[in-house]
Structures are given as C-alpha cells and as structure tokens.
Coordinates of C-alpha atoms in Angstrom, one line a residue:
X240 CA -18.9 -23.2 3.8
X241 CA -17.4 -20.0 3.1
X242 CA -18.9 -16.9 4.7
X243 CA -18.8 -13.3 2.3
X244 CA -18.7 -9.9 4.0
X245 CA -19.2 -6.9 1.2
X246 CA -18.2 -3.9 2.6
X247 CA -19.6 -0.8 0.3
X248 CA -19.2 3.2 1.0
X249 CA -21.4 6.0 0.9
X250 CA -22.0 9.5 1.0
X251 CA -18.3 10.9 0.3
X252 CA -14.8 9.2 -0.8
X253 CA -12.3 8.7 1.4
X254 CA -14.0 7.9 4.1
X255 CA -11.9 4.7 5.0
X256 CA -13.3 1.8 3.6
X257 CA -10.2 0.3 3.3
X258 CA -8.7 0.4 6.4
X259 CA -12.3 -0.7 7.9
X260 CA -11.9 -3.9 5.7
X261 CA -8.3 -4.6 6.9
X262 CA -9.6 -4.2 10.1
X263 CA -12.8 -6.3 10.1
X264 CA -10.4 -9.2 8.2
X265 CA -7.7 -8.5 10.8
X266 CA -10.4 -9.4 13.8
X267 CA -11.9 -12.4 12.2
X268 CA -8.3 -13.6 11.5
X269 CA -7.4 -13.2 15.2
X270 CA -10.7 -15.2 16.1
X271 CA -9.2 -18.3 14.1
X272 CA -10.8 -17.6 11.0
X273 CA -8.9 -18.4 7.8
X274 CA -9.5 -15.0 6.4
X275 CA -8.6 -13.2 3.4
X276 CA -9.7 -9.6 1.1
X277 CA -10.4 -8.7 -2.0
X278 CA -10.6 -5.0 -3.3
X279 CA -12.5 -4.5 -6.5
X280 CA -11.9 -1.2 -7.9
X281 CA -14.6 0.0 -10.5
X282 CA -12.1 1.7 -12.8
X283 CA -11.3 0.8 -16.4
X284 CA -7.7 0.2 -15.9
X285 CA -6.4 -3.3 -16.0
X286 CA -4.3 -2.5 -12.9
X287 CA -3.2 0.4 -11.1
X288 CA 0.6 -0.1 -12.8
X289 CA 0.0 3.0 -15.2
X290 CA -1.5 5.6 -12.6
X291 CA 0.1 8.6 -11.7
X292 CA 0.0 8.7 -7.7
X293 CA -1.6 11.6 -7.3
X294 CA -4.3 10.1 -9.0
X295 CA -4.9 7.4 -6.9
X296 CA -1.9 7.0 -4.0
X297 CA 0.6 4.3 -4.2
X298 CA 1.0 1.7 -6.9
X299 CA 1.4 -1.7 -4.6
X300 CA 3.3 -4.3 -5.7
X301 CA 2.6 -8.1 -4.7
X302 CA 5.2 -11.0 -4.4
X303 CA 3.7 -12.4 -8.1
X304 CA 4.3 -9.1 -9.5
X305 CA 0.8 -7.7 -9.3
X306 CA 0.2 -4.0 -9.4
X307 CA -2.5 -3.0 -7.4
X308 CA -4.4 -0.4 -5.2
X309 CA -2.9 0.8 -1.9
X310 CA -5.5 -0.8 0.2
X311 CA -4.1 -3.9 -0.5
X312 CA -1.2 -2.9 1.1
X313 CA -3.3 -2.2 4.2
X314 CA -4.8 -5.6 4.3
X315 CA -1.2 -7.4 4.0
X316 CA 0.3 -5.3 7.0
X317 CA -3.3 -6.1 9.2
X318 CA -3.4 -9.7 8.5
X319 CA -0.1 -10.2 8.2
X320 CA -0.5 -11.9 4.9
X321 CA 0.6 -12.0 1.4
X322 CA -1.9 -11.6 -1.1
X323 CA -2.3 -12.1 -5.0
X324 CA -2.8 -10.1 -8.1
X325 CA -6.1 -12.2 -8.1
X326 CA -7.2 -10.6 -4.9
X327 CA -7.6 -7.0 -6.7
X328 CA -10.4 -7.1 -9.4
X329 CA -10.7 -4.3 -11.6
X330 CA -13.3 -3.5 -14.4
X331 CA -10.7 -3.6 -16.6
X332 CA -9.9 -7.2 -15.7
X333 CA -13.4 -8.2 -15.8
X334 CA -14.4 -6.8 -19.2
X335 CA -11.3 -8.2 -20.9
X336 CA -12.1 -11.5 -19.8
X337 CA -15.5 -11.3 -21.1
X338 CA -14.7 -10.3 -24.2
X339 CA -11.6 -12.1 -24.8
X340 CA -14.5 -15.1 -24.5
X341 CA -16.9 -13.3 -26.8
X342 CA -13.9 -13.1 -29.3
X343 CA -13.1 -17.1 -28.9
X344 CA -16.8 -17.7 -29.4
X345 CA -17.4 -19.3 -26.0
X346 CA -20.9 -17.8 -25.4
X347 CA -22.1 -20.0 -28.7
X348 CA -23.9 -16.5 -30.3
X349 CA -25.5 -15.2 -27.2
X350 CA -25.8 -11.7 -27.1
X351 CA -23.0 -11.0 -24.4
X352 CA -24.7 -8.3 -21.4
X353 CA -23.5 -6.7 -18.2
X354 CA -26.2 -9.4 -16.4
X355 CA -25.3 -12.2 -16.6
X356 CA -21.9 -12.1 -18.4
X357 CA -20.1 -9.5 -16.8
X358 CA -21.8 -10.3 -12.9
X359 CA -21.1 -13.8 -13.5
X360 CA -17.4 -13.1 -14.4
X361 CA -17.3 -10.9 -10.9
X362 CA -18.7 -13.7 -9.0
X363 CA -16.5 -16.5 -10.5
X364 CA -13.3 -14.2 -9.5
X365 CA -14.4 -14.1 -6.0
X366 CA -15.3 -17.5 -5.5
X367 CA -12.1 -18.6 -7.0
X368 CA -10.3 -16.5 -4.1
X369 CA -12.3 -17.8 -1.6
X370 CA -11.4 -21.5 -2.0
X371 CA -9.9 -22.8 1.2
X372 CA -11.2 -19.8 3.4
X373 CA -13.3 -19.6 6.0
X374 CA -14.2 -15.7 5.4
X375 CA -14.0 -13.4 2.3
X376 CA -13.7 -9.7 3.1
X377 CA -14.9 -7.8 -0.2
X378 CA -14.3 -4.1 -0.2
X379 CA -16.5 -2.6 -3.4
X380 CA -14.5 0.6 -4.5
X381 CA -16.1 3.9 -4.7
X382 CA -19.5 5.0 -3.7
X383 CA -22.8 3.8 -3.7
X384 CA -24.4 5.4 -6.8
X385 CA -21.5 5.9 -9.1
X386 CA -22.4 4.2 -12.2
X387 CA -19.1 2.6 -12.5
X388 CA -19.9 0.3 -9.2
X389 CA -23.5 -0.8 -10.3
X390 CA -22.3 -4.4 -12.1
X391 CA -20.2 -5.3 -8.6
X392 CA -23.0 -4.2 -6.4
X393 CA -25.6 -6.3 -8.6
X394 CA -23.2 -9.2 -8.3
X395 CA -22.8 -9.0 -4.6
X396 CA -26.7 -8.8 -4.5
X397 CA -26.7 -12.3 -6.6
X398 CA -24.3 -13.9 -4.4
X399 CA -26.4 -13.7 -1.3
X400 CA -29.4 -15.1 -3.2
X401 CA -27.4 -17.8 -4.6
X402 CA -25.1 -18.2 -1.3
X403 CA -28.1 -18.2 1.0
X404 CA -28.4 -15.0 3.2
X405 CA -26.9 -16.9 6.0
X406 CA -23.5 -16.7 4.3
X407 CA -23.5 -13.4 2.9
X408 CA -23.3 -9.9 5.1
X409 CA -23.2 -6.5 4.1
X410 CA -21.3 -3.6 5.8
X411 CA -21.9 -0.3 4.5
X412 CA -19.5 2.6 5.7
X413 CA -20.9 6.0 5.8
X414 CA -20.0 9.6 6.9
X415 CA -22.0 11.4 9.9
X416 CA -21.2 14.9 9.6
X417 CA -21.7 17.1 12.8
X418 CA -22.6 20.9 11.4
X419 CA -21.1 23.8 13.4
X420 CA -24.2 26.0 13.7
X421 CA -26.4 23.7 14.8
X422 CA -24.1 21.3 16.9
X423 CA -25.6 18.1 16.3
X424 CA -24.4 15.1 14.5
X425 CA -26.7 14.8 11.0
X426 CA -27.8 11.4 9.9
X427 CA -29.6 12.3 6.9
X428 CA -26.7 12.0 4.3
X429 CA -26.8 8.0 5.8
X430 CA -30.5 7.7 5.2
X431 CA -30.0 8.8 1.6
X432 CA -27.0 6.3 1.4
X433 CA -28.8 3.6 2.5
X434 CA -31.9 4.3 0.5
X435 CA -29.9 4.0 -2.4
X436 CA -28.1 1.0 -1.4
X437 CA -31.8 -0.6 -0.8
X438 CA -33.2 0.6 -4.3
X439 CA -30.3 -1.9 -5.7
X440 CA -31.7 -4.6 -3.7
X441 CA -29.1 -4.6 -1.0
X442 CA -30.2 -4.3 2.7
X443 CA -26.8 -3.8 4.8
X444 CA -26.4 -5.7 7.9
X445 CA -24.4 -3.3 9.7
X446 CA -23.6 0.4 9.3
X447 CA -19.9 1.8 10.1
X448 CA -20.6 5.6 10.8
X449 CA -17.5 7.6 10.5
X450 CA -17.7 11.0 12.1
X451 CA -15.1 13.2 13.8
X452 CA -16.4 12.4 17.3
X453 CA -17.9 9.4 18.9
X454 CA -21.1 9.0 17.7
X455 CA -24.0 10.3 20.0
X456 CA -26.9 7.8 21.4
X457 CA -29.5 10.0 19.3
X458 CA -27.5 9.4 16.2
X459 CA -27.4 5.9 16.9
X460 CA -30.6 5.5 17.6
X461 CA -32.3 7.5 14.1
X462 CA -29.7 5.5 11.9
X463 CA -31.1 2.5 13.1
X464 CA -34.7 3.6 13.0
X465 CA -34.4 4.8 9.4
X466 CA -31.9 2.3 8.0
X467 CA -33.6 -0.7 9.4
X468 CA -30.2 -2.0 11.2
X469 CA -30.1 -3.1 14.6
X470 CA -28.8 -0.5 17.3
X471 CA -26.2 -3.0 18.0
X472 CA -24.8 -3.0 14.3
X473 CA -24.9 0.8 14.0
X474 CA -20.9 1.2 14.6
X475 CA -19.6 4.2 15.6
X476 CA -16.0 4.9 14.0
X477 CA -14.5 8.3 14.8
X478 CA -11.4 9.8 14.2
X479 CA -8.2 7.9 15.9
X480 CA -4.6 9.1 15.9
X481 CA -3.3 6.1 14.3
X482 CA -4.8 3.7 12.1
X483 CA -3.6 0.5 13.3
X484 CA -6.1 1.9 16.5
X485 CA -9.4 1.4 14.5
X486 CA -9.4 -2.7 14.8
X487 CA -9.1 -2.0 18.5
X488 CA -12.2 0.3 18.4
X489 CA -14.3 -1.8 15.9
X490 CA -13.9 -4.4 18.3
X491 CA -15.1 -2.7 21.5
X492 CA -17.8 -1.7 19.4
X493 CA -18.8 -5.3 18.8
X494 CA -18.3 -5.5 14.7
X495 CA -17.0 -8.6 14.6
X496 CA -19.0 -10.2 17.2
X497 CA -22.1 -9.2 15.5
X498 CA -21.2 -10.4 12.0
X499 CA -19.8 -14.1 13.2
X500 CA -23.5 -14.3 14.9
X501 CA -25.2 -12.8 11.8
X502 CA -23.3 -15.3 9.7
X503 CA -23.5 -18.4 11.9
X504 CA -19.6 -18.8 12.6
X505 CA -18.6 -20.0 16.3
X506 CA -18.5 -17.3 18.6
X507 CA -14.8 -16.8 19.8
X508 CA -12.7 -14.4 22.1
X509 CA -9.8 -12.7 19.2
X510 CA -6.2 -12.8 20.3
X511 CA -5.3 -9.1 20.4
X512 CA -2.7 -8.7 23.1
X513 CA 0.2 -8.4 20.6
X514 CA -1.7 -6.1 18.8
X515 CA -2.7 -4.1 21.5
X516 CA 0.9 -4.1 23.0
X517 CA 2.2 -2.6 19.7
X518 CA -0.8 0.6 19.8
X519 CA 0.0 1.2 23.2
X520 CA 3.7 1.5 23.0
X521 CA 3.6 3.6 19.3
X522 CA 1.1 6.0 21.6
X523 CA 3.4 6.2 24.8
X524 CA 6.7 7.0 22.9
X525 CA 8.0 10.3 23.9
X526 CA 11.1 11.0 21.9
X527 CA 10.9 11.6 18.0
X528 CA 13.3 12.2 15.2
X529 CA 12.9 13.7 11.9
X530 CA 13.6 12.3 8.6
X531 CA 13.2 13.7 5.3
X532 CA 11.2 12.5 2.3
X533 CA 12.5 14.0 -0.9
X534 CA 10.3 12.5 -3.3
X535 CA 8.1 13.8 -6.7
X536 CA 4.6 13.3 -5.2
X537 CA 4.9 14.4 -1.6
X538 CA 1.5 16.7 -1.8
X539 CA -0.3 13.9 -1.3
X540 CA 1.2 11.5 1.4
X541 CA -0.9 8.4 0.0
X542 CA 1.6 8.5 -2.9
X543 CA 4.2 7.0 -0.1
X544 CA 1.8 5.6 2.2
X545 CA 4.0 1.9 2.6
X546 CA 7.1 4.3 3.5
X547 CA 5.1 6.2 6.1
X548 CA 3.7 2.9 7.3
X549 CA 7.1 1.2 7.6
X550 CA 8.5 4.3 9.3
X551 CA 5.7 4.0 11.9
X552 CA 6.6 -0.1 12.2
X553 CA 10.1 1.3 12.7
X554 CA 9.4 3.8 15.4
X555 CA 7.9 0.9 17.5
X556 CA 10.7 -1.3 17.4
X557 CA 13.3 1.7 18.1
X558 CA 11.0 3.4 20.9
X559 CA 11.0 6.7 19.4
X560 CA 8.3 8.4 17.0
X561 CA 9.5 9.5 13.4
X562 CA 8.5 12.7 12.0
X563 CA 8.3 13.3 8.4
X564 CA 9.3 16.3 6.1
X565 CA 8.0 16.1 3.2
X566 CA 10.3 18.0 0.8
X567 CA 9.3 17.9 -3.1
X568 CA 12.7 17.0 -4.9
X569 CA 11.8 20.3 -7.1
X570 CA 11.8 22.3 -4.3
X571 CA 15.1 21.5 -3.4
X572 CA 16.6 22.2 -7.1
X573 CA 14.9 25.8 -6.3
X574 CA 15.6 26.5 -3.1
X575 CA 19.0 24.2 -2.2
X576 CA 19.9 21.7 0.4
X577 CA 19.0 24.0 3.2
X578 CA 15.6 22.5 3.0
X579 CA 17.3 19.4 4.6
X580 CA 18.8 21.1 7.3
X581 CA 18.3 19.8 10.9
X582 CA 17.1 16.3 9.9
X583 CA 18.2 13.2 11.5
X584 CA 17.7 11.0 8.3
X585 CA 16.6 11.3 4.7
X586 CA 15.0 8.9 2.3
X587 CA 15.0 9.4 -1.3
X588 CA 12.2 6.8 -3.0
X589 CA 11.5 5.4 -6.0
X590 CA 9.6 7.5 -9.2
X591 CA 9.5 7.3 -12.7
X592 CA 10.7 10.3 -15.1
X593 CA 13.2 13.2 -15.1
X594 CA 11.1 15.8 -13.1
X595 CA 13.1 16.0 -9.6
X596 CA 15.7 13.9 -10.4
X597 CA 18.3 16.6 -9.8
X598 CA 16.7 17.4 -6.7
X599 CA 17.0 13.6 -5.4
X600 CA 20.9 13.5 -6.4
X601 CA 21.3 16.9 -4.3
X602 CA 19.4 14.8 -1.4
X603 CA 21.7 12.1 -1.7
X604 CA 25.1 14.0 -2.4
X605 CA 24.1 16.0 1.1
X606 CA 23.5 12.7 2.9
X607 CA 26.6 11.5 1.9
X608 CA 28.7 14.7 2.4
X609 CA 27.3 15.1 5.9
X610 CA 26.9 11.9 7.2
X611 CA 23.1 12.2 7.6
X612 CA 21.4 8.5 7.7
X613 CA 20.5 7.4 4.2
X614 CA 18.1 5.2 2.6
X615 CA 17.5 5.4 -1.2
X616 CA 14.7 3.2 -2.8
X617 CA 14.4 2.0 -6.2
X618 CA 14.9 5.4 -8.4
X619 CA 16.6 6.6 -5.2
X620 CA 19.2 3.6 -5.9
X621 CA 19.5 4.7 -9.2
X622 CA 20.4 8.5 -8.5
X623 CA 22.5 7.4 -5.5
X624 CA 24.6 5.5 -8.3
X625 CA 24.8 8.4 -10.7
X626 CA 25.2 10.9 -7.7
X627 CA 28.7 8.7 -6.9
X628 CA 29.5 8.3 -10.5
X629 CA 29.7 12.1 -11.0
X630 CA 30.9 14.0 -7.9
X631 CA 33.3 11.0 -6.5
X632 CA 34.4 9.7 -9.7
X633 CA 34.3 12.7 -11.6
X634 CA 32.0 11.3 -14.7
X635 CA 30.8 14.8 -15.8
X636 CA 27.2 14.2 -17.2
X637 CA 27.0 10.6 -15.9
X638 CA 23.5 9.6 -15.8
X639 CA 20.7 7.1 -16.3
X640 CA 19.9 6.4 -20.1
X641 CA 16.3 6.8 -18.8
X642 CA 16.8 10.3 -18.4
X643 CA 19.5 10.9 -20.7
X644 CA 20.1 8.5 -23.5
X645 CA 22.9 10.3 -24.7
X646 CA 25.0 10.5 -21.9
X647 CA 28.3 9.9 -22.0
X648 CA 28.5 7.8 -18.6
X649 CA 25.6 5.1 -19.0
X650 CA 26.0 4.0 -15.3
X651 CA 22.5 2.9 -15.1
X652 CA 21.0 1.5 -18.2
X653 CA 18.4 -1.1 -19.6
X654 CA 20.3 -4.8 -19.7
X655 CA 20.8 -5.9 -23.1
X656 CA 18.2 -8.3 -23.5
X657 CA 15.5 -5.5 -22.1
X658 CA 16.2 -3.2 -25.0
X659 CA 13.8 -2.9 -28.1
X660 CA 10.8 -4.2 -26.6
X661 CA 7.8 -1.6 -27.1
X662 CA 5.6 -2.5 -24.3
X663 CA 6.0 -0.6 -21.0
X664 CA 5.5 -3.7 -19.0
X665 CA 8.1 -6.0 -21.1
X666 CA 11.0 -4.3 -19.3
X667 CA 9.7 -4.1 -15.8
X668 CA 11.1 -6.2 -13.1
X669 CA 8.4 -6.9 -11.0
X670 CA 7.4 -8.8 -8.0
X671 CA 9.7 -10.5 -5.1
X672 CA 12.8 -11.8 -6.6
X673 CA 15.9 -13.7 -4.5
X674 CA 18.7 -11.1 -3.5
X675 CA 22.1 -12.5 -2.5
X676 CA 23.6 -10.5 0.4
X677 CA 27.4 -10.3 1.1
X678 CA 29.0 -11.2 4.4
X679 CA 30.6 -8.6 6.7
X680 CA 28.6 -6.1 5.3
X681 CA 25.9 -3.7 6.9
X682 CA 22.9 -5.1 4.6
X683 CA 24.0 -8.7 6.1
X684 CA 23.7 -7.2 9.5
X685 CA 20.5 -5.8 8.5
X686 CA 18.6 -8.5 7.6
X687 CA 20.6 -11.6 9.4
X688 CA 20.7 -14.0 6.4
X689 CA 22.4 -14.4 3.2
X690 CA 19.5 -14.5 0.9
X691 CA 16.1 -12.7 1.1
X692 CA 13.3 -12.3 -1.5
X693 CA 12.4 -8.5 -1.9
X694 CA 9.6 -6.9 -4.1
X695 CA 10.9 -4.9 -7.4
X696 CA 9.1 -2.5 -9.8
X697 CA 11.7 -0.9 -12.0
X698 CA 13.2 -1.3 -15.3
X699 CA 16.9 0.1 -15.3
X700 CA 19.5 -1.2 -13.5
X701 CA 22.9 -0.6 -12.7
X702 CA 25.5 -0.7 -15.5
X703 CA 27.9 -3.9 -14.9
X704 CA 30.6 -2.1 -17.1
X705 CA 31.1 0.2 -14.2
X706 CA 30.9 -1.6 -11.4
X707 CA 34.7 -2.1 -10.6
X708 CA 35.2 1.9 -10.7
X709 CA 32.7 2.1 -8.3
X710 CA 33.9 -0.5 -5.9
X711 CA 37.5 0.6 -6.5
X712 CA 36.2 4.2 -4.9
X713 CA 34.5 2.8 -1.8
X714 CA 31.0 2.0 -3.0
X715 CA 30.1 -1.5 -1.8
X716 CA 27.1 -3.5 -3.9
X717 CA 26.3 -5.8 -0.7
X718 CA 23.2 -7.2 -2.9
X719 CA 23.1 -8.9 -5.9
X720 CA 20.5 -10.7 -7.6
X721 CA 19.8 -14.2 -7.0
X722 CA 18.7 -14.9 -10.6
X723 CA 21.0 -12.9 -12.5
X724 CA 24.6 -11.8 -10.7
X725 CA 24.5 -8.9 -13.4
X726 CA 21.9 -7.2 -11.4
X727 CA 22.9 -4.9 -8.1
X728 CA 20.4 -4.8 -5.5
X729 CA 22.0 -2.8 -2.3
X730 CA 24.7 -0.8 -2.2
X731 CA 26.5 0.8 0.8
X732 CA 29.1 3.0 2.1
X733 CA 30.8 1.7 5.1
X734 CA 32.8 4.4 6.5
X735 CA 29.3 6.4 6.6
X736 CA 26.7 6.4 10.1
X737 CA 24.3 4.8 8.0
X738 CA 24.1 4.9 4.0
X739 CA 22.4 2.1 2.5
X740 CA 19.9 2.1 -1.1
X741 CA 18.1 -0.7 -2.2
X742 CA 16.9 -1.3 -6.2
X743 CA 13.5 -3.0 -4.5
X744 CA 11.0 -1.6 -2.5
X745 CA 11.4 -3.0 1.3
X746 CA 8.4 -0.6 2.5
X747 CA 6.2 -3.4 0.5
X748 CA 6.9 -6.3 2.9
X749 CA 7.1 -4.3 6.2
X750 CA 4.5 -5.3 8.7
X751 CA 3.8 -3.3 12.3
X752 CA 5.5 -6.2 14.3
X753 CA 8.0 -6.9 11.8
X754 CA 9.4 -3.7 10.2
X755 CA 11.3 -3.9 6.9
X756 CA 15.4 -3.9 8.3
X757 CA 16.6 -1.2 6.2
X758 CA 14.0 1.1 7.8
X759 CA 14.7 -0.1 11.0
X760 CA 18.2 0.4 10.9
X761 CA 17.8 4.2 9.6
X762 CA 15.5 4.9 12.5
X763 CA 18.0 3.3 15.0
X764 CA 21.0 5.5 12.8
X765 CA 18.6 8.6 13.1
X766 CA 17.9 8.3 17.1
X767 CA 21.8 7.7 17.6
X768 CA 22.4 10.9 15.9
X769 CA 20.0 13.0 17.7
X770 CA 20.1 11.3 21.0
X771 CA 24.0 9.5 20.8
X772 CA 24.6 5.7 20.9
X773 CA 23.6 5.6 24.6

C-alpha cells in the first residue's frame, strides 16, 4: 500500500520546505522505494505561467509543458526524474475542477462546499499520482495558519483517517532562532507553530528544526517535550554551504530511517556513494571562473534558479567553481559593457517583454566581438539573432515583432499559424520537443547525438525568410526542430572560442551528475579562457 508523507511549514516562509521535501524523496528513492514528490501551491493561479519571477521565483517547465513552481525543479534534480503537470496542485486547479463539475450538474443539486467537495478533489489528485508508487512526499506550500492552506491541511488530515495512521506521516519544518542578546536557541516559535497545527487535527511525527547553527541538545529536548514528538524525530537542519549537502545531513540525523520505521517500510541502507562523491568533489574544488548572467530579474537569484544549478552541476564536471556576476540588463544600458569586463563567460537568459532588451544585446555583442564564451537561452537566443542582424548584416532597426511590431527587419516573428490567437497560452510552444542537430557542429560535439528532446517556453521564432542571409554571413543554425523544420533551435559561431545559443531551456533538464551539455561546454570554455587549455 502507498505511504504518504506530508511536509508542512511553520513560523516563517522560505525555510526550505522544498529542499527538505526533495531531500526526503531522494533518501527514500536511494533506499529502493518507488518515490515521487507532489507540490501543493495554495494560490488561486491555475499555474505559475503568468507569474512575474519577482513574485514567486523561476517558472519551471516540465516535459509535458506544465509551467510550475520552482520546487518541482528541485524534486527533479534531487530524484533524477521527470515529473508531470499533475504533480503541482494549486487552489486554482482544484476550484476550477469543482466549479466545472457543479456547472455540469455532477453534484446532483447538492450544496457545493469546501468540505467535502474541495477536500475530496485534493485527495483524489494526490491519490491519482500515488498509483504505482511506494511513497509519495507531499509538500504543502505556505505557512501553517495561512487561510489559503486550510483546505489542503484538512484534506491531509482526512487522508490519515482514511488511509490509516500507519500509512500517513507528517513532517513539520520550523524555524529555531538564536537571539544574539541572550545567546540561546529559542523554541517558542516552534511550540506555537505545532500548537497551530495540532488545532487543525494534525500531530506531526517529525520536526525539522531549521537554524543557523546545529540544534543544541537543550533546544531539542524542549521541542520534543512541548510538541509530543520523540527526541530522535527532532531533526537538526542547520545552514550548509550547498543545498546538495542537505540529504546527507538529514540522513545523518536519521529522518528517513525514522519515517520508514514509523510507516512500517522495510529497513534499508541508502545507496548514497555517488551523491557523497559529487558533494565532496564540489567542496574540494579550488579554482574558480566568473560567469556573468545578464538578465531582467537578477535582484532575486531564485528567478534563475535552474541556471544557477546547471552551472553548479557543470562546476563538478569541469573541476572548477563558478562564481556568478549578476548583472541587470538595464544597468548595461545605463553604464555600458564595462560591467562585463574581466568575466570568463556570459549568459543571456530568457525573459519576456521589452525591458532590458538593448542591454542583453549589448552583452551578446560584447561576447561576440571579444571572443568571450557565450550562451544565450530562449529570449537570449532571439536577441542574439537580432544583434547579429543589426551589427553584422547591417539591418538597421532589426528586431523581434514582440518588441517592435513595425520593425523593417522582422528577423524574429510569430509563425503565420500563430497570429490572431488571443489567449496568451495559445501561441506558446511549451514542453519537450525534438531537436535535430547537424553533424560537424559544436552542438553535435556537445550532445553527441543527432536528436535530443529539450524543454521550450516561448512564442516567437527566428523568421525563416532571413535564414539564408544569416548563414551566408557565418551564423550557423546547428539545431532545427524535429517536428517543424522551419523552426531554428540552436545557433553558433564556429570561429569563436565558444558562442552558442538555444531556443529551448537546457537548464531545466540539467542534473547534479549529468549537467546540461551547453552549460558544461560553457564552463569548460570559461576555464580554458582563464587557465589555458592545458
């Protein structure tokens, strides 16, 4: 029978429930259990697709085209798996489904209420995902006490009653502050948070106590006493240098071991040698390179979380750490490319809208003219095309019709069949699509195969009417869409040290021990630029 572990959060937001949930899923999978993770987001949006990254961090895209919370990216990276849109449950999804049924008359005239109709829909979605899995880790977004989370917590409470206590466990992540004035860790916030949870009918089985320093024994004893949780189930989760250390810390603390016993699962030792090796190698790296990320949302690093992680994965693969120089594209427009001086590589990531576009193109031009290793992604790919058109082909005023509908050279445009669609999602190319890669190109060397599947999130395309002129000037389109050969997917400049851009988002499929090829290549090129090819 499937076991369910609900992860809730208390005291403050941003404690790391996502990393805790991902780590727990990874530790259970490492024990040989068929494990998956679900993220519950209690916002009314149907999905994360229309959210500004400053509001909620990066929008992560799945193979099936689902635009979801960034925590699903953590799940995929930690479990080395691919999830589906159904693994992200939002209030918007749940209420939409219930209202649609009510309009069809499925409830036979009943008064439709939060209990049982909303909670039944939540439980149904969780159980649907649970098929063919031994364990499902469900992260409940938000903080206990938030009104938005109440229906989800009630559904979780009901599931323990219906599935049996032996099949459902609760892990509560809290914050244990250490006040400088008194010099001791304070457990009162945790006590109050658990009291709030218990008032909803949920008794946590384990407490993950987040703190700056390891949990003091006196604090552990008090938390155990006042929350009715065994001392061995009060887990110290202190700050570490790298998030990939968290599973090893939780394993040392015995969280997965305790929960498998609590749920009646077989006691097994986890296979963590490869993970330990990866973490140890990253910590031991001495040399470093600096790569600039020229974006629109750099004041919140979570806006580019998958790029940050892909660079970390590539660091391990290349034995060199990457320091990121975050640069706002608008600042490049104001202060010039001197902001890029001294970097060993440049990334121009995706984005939507006009703000910062000139700064991104200035960065692409700087990389091209100074032979700095370069990677453009999605909108960065499109703006690389625009920059080349303007400054190499002499097409003054060239642009994307997204930004300038009246441009005399629409080198980036909607495909004819996309025009006239009024819904934002109607023109979107979302999810994994096949990409054919030409022989004898940098892209083919990087990927080592003729076709790959990569994740997309864009509307505009390179205008096919201009392809011949680009290629005659030396720009190589080394990847084209496998399902529609009018769509350009990868470009490169062969005469440069490393200059490549992708219409897709390679960062979404990068894994700790299997980095995205174009990121791995960028970091290698940056290392060679700085230290020589050796």
